[in-house]
């Protein structure tokens, strides 16, 4: 996964020894990059350090056998004018550098639950209508439940925007729906509203976007995920790396630096009783100093690895020992020589699972022996070349197929060197690939015979490239004890050390990016909205993935050139 979409200038090693910055950011996920944009725009001298050979964390893109993949960006919501993610990119000043494709509006999500299928339309009212037609006996409750989800999601987005004493006094009224259901699980609330077992599974199927089963997922968490996609899903032209490229370009324009292949070994502290962060030590021994240090790593990596147990309080150590991290994954990357549209695939995602209790399915996914059974209990299937038509060369499609697993399934290989994996590890991966393909054959019959290239990302892959605890995909587990007021905050007990990323405010592309803005606001002593002021000159370009009628000439030329290049090979 080394081949980068980025220019080699990011990989140039540099002598940073004893240089002084206003802020050093450890890790270049979109949380860290958002922080860097805001701080550098405010006039700070900012340095972002990334241990991988490309910036972006989960949002980076890479090439396998000449074809692009993005491990952590599969769709993004709320990109319509005036919606939260659009306002984020406009406020960061990167919207003009971004182009998105809107996924199939008739089905940006396809549910395959046993032999039952349902498509999520890209409109909340259309969703209410489609479900009501499918389940007429539940029509009233469908409308009531989805309206509740909509209200809670809206209230969650409202909280960071409230300013001043009088607005804060109105929080109980403004967030009354969320407050009423905040302490209940998704399973409890949906059981109060919905009776049909299949309907419950359809409404809960996006639990894969937060990684917790209905019995463990806080209801507001699931509302936030559903609400994020109520108006459909979008995919960036150029994959997740295009977002990262726009962000790093902005940082550079404001005088900031982004340096890859610069792994941080530890954070430098001073003081005996009251610790203060003053710099970092790189793996090559260089020391770089700053007034402020921001860690985009998860809390475990930050405090246990970069700070060290001896430098933190007993209270924080106890908390870290109790912290649970989100699930990890297997991710199959495929290049296929096959007409996937003819096979029935489109730009919409497919969630595939047996028609069984979702909590039981989750427990199955978390079994340590992942070779047990003929198929995995759940798959997420995505065709990136149909989401991003500009990436399709006219013949070869790329797919990403994901399932969640228990990180302990790879314990037997954890002591192997990262770049020198054993034959046993490779054989284990091949058995897992075969198991995934058995399920994928049910979606695309004959696909196994048309694979040009395949590779599997595992929890060890995640850990090596992303440097997350146990290779987790969403930061800390988003259970009741670790979200909202109980989540890790931007401020830490160590002076001048701050956190950002998926473990702080929220997970996902937009959530992690907003966390970076929140951290920058904390450092600068202002509000999040102060750093995301409306800018009428910034506009995201959005086109239909399923309809090329309105594609501009530059995009048509790009697509034509891509296909001509393949023909010349």
PDB file of C-alpha atoms in Angstrom, residues 6-14 16 21 23 25 27-29 32-34 36-37 40 45-57 244-253 255-262:
ATOM      1  CA  UNK A   6       0.825  12.517  -3.393  1.00  0.00           C
ATOM      2  CA  UNK A   7       3.825  14.276  -4.828  1.00  0.00           C
ATOM      3  CA  UNK A   8       7.180  13.101  -3.478  1.00  0.00           C
ATOM      4  CA  UNK A   9       7.689  16.457  -1.773  1.00  0.00           C
ATOM      5  CA  UNK A  10       5.701  15.088   1.172  1.00  0.00           C
ATOM      6  CA  UNK A  11       8.218  12.269   1.603  1.00  0.00           C
ATOM      7  CA  UNK A  12      11.354  14.400   1.683  1.00  0.00           C
ATOM      8  CA  UNK A  13      13.169  13.923   4.996  1.00  0.00           C
ATOM      9  CA  UNK A  14      14.156  17.179   6.617  1.00  0.00           C
ATOM     10  CA  UNK A  16      13.994  19.612  12.022  1.00  0.00           C
ATOM     11  CA  UNK A  21       7.028  25.989  16.144  1.00  0.00           C
ATOM     12  CA  UNK A  23       2.121  24.066  17.335  1.00  0.00           C
ATOM     13  CA  UNK A  25       0.469  18.137  15.441  1.00  0.00           C
ATOM     14  CA  UNK A  27      -0.675  12.514  13.121  1.00  0.00           C
ATOM     15  CA  UNK A  28      -2.242  13.745   9.906  1.00  0.00           C
ATOM     16  CA  UNK A  29      -5.754  12.325  10.013  1.00  0.00           C
ATOM     17  CA  UNK A  32      -5.149  16.895  12.793  1.00  0.00           C
ATOM     18  CA  UNK A  33      -5.298  18.528   9.361  1.00  0.00           C
ATOM     19  CA  UNK A  34      -8.388  20.555  10.332  1.00  0.00           C
ATOM     20  CA  UNK A  36      -3.579  22.681  11.316  1.00  0.00           C
ATOM     21  CA  UNK A  37      -5.673  24.685   8.836  1.00  0.00           C
ATOM     22  CA  UNK A  40      -2.009  28.232  10.517  1.00  0.00           C
ATOM     23  CA  UNK A  45       3.714  28.410  12.671  1.00  0.00           C
ATOM     24  CA  UNK A  46       2.416  24.827  12.422  1.00  0.00           C
ATOM     25  CA  UNK A  47       4.137  21.491  11.799  1.00  0.00           C
ATOM     26  CA  UNK A  48       2.185  18.277  11.111  1.00  0.00           C
ATOM     27  CA  UNK A  49       4.175  15.046  11.557  1.00  0.00           C
ATOM     28  CA  UNK A  50       2.996  11.759  10.022  1.00  0.00           C
ATOM     29  CA  UNK A  51       4.642   8.353  10.504  1.00  0.00           C
ATOM     30  CA  UNK A  52       3.182   6.912   7.251  1.00  0.00           C
ATOM     31  CA  UNK A  53       4.537   7.849   3.813  1.00  0.00           C
ATOM     32  CA  UNK A  54       1.317   9.711   2.945  1.00  0.00           C
ATOM     33  CA  UNK A  55      -0.813  12.094   5.020  1.00  0.00           C
ATOM     34  CA  UNK A  56      -4.466  11.505   5.806  1.00  0.00           C
ATOM     35  CA  UNK A  57      -4.793   8.672   8.308  1.00  0.00           C
ATOM     36  CA  UNK A 244      -6.525  15.237   2.239  1.00  0.00           C
ATOM     37  CA  UNK A 245      -4.847  16.921  -0.727  1.00  0.00           C
ATOM     38  CA  UNK A 246      -7.155  19.946  -0.425  1.00  0.00           C
ATOM     39  CA  UNK A 247      -6.420  20.193   3.301  1.00  0.00           C
ATOM     40  CA  UNK A 248      -2.642  19.886   2.980  1.00  0.00           C
ATOM     41  CA  UNK A 249      -2.697  22.449   0.164  1.00  0.00           C
ATOM     42  CA  UNK A 250      -4.478  24.891   2.470  1.00  0.00           C
ATOM     43  CA  UNK A 251      -2.002  24.304   5.286  1.00  0.00           C
ATOM     44  CA  UNK A 252       0.892  24.961   2.923  1.00  0.00           C
ATOM     45  CA  UNK A 253      -0.783  28.135   1.607  1.00  0.00           C
ATOM     46  CA  UNK A 255       2.778  28.656   5.746  1.00  0.00           C
ATOM     47  CA  UNK A 256       2.311  25.383   7.634  1.00  0.00           C
ATOM     48  CA  UNK A 257       4.355  22.225   7.069  1.00  0.00           C
ATOM     49  CA  UNK A 258       3.155  18.623   6.597  1.00  0.00           C
ATOM     50  CA  UNK A 259       5.929  16.058   6.871  1.00  0.00           C
ATOM     51  CA  UNK A 260       5.442  12.326   6.237  1.00  0.00           C
ATOM     52  CA  UNK A 261       7.873   9.535   7.163  1.00  0.00           C
ATOM     53  CA  UNK A 262       8.474  11.479  10.387  1.00  0.00           C
TER      54      UNK A 262
END
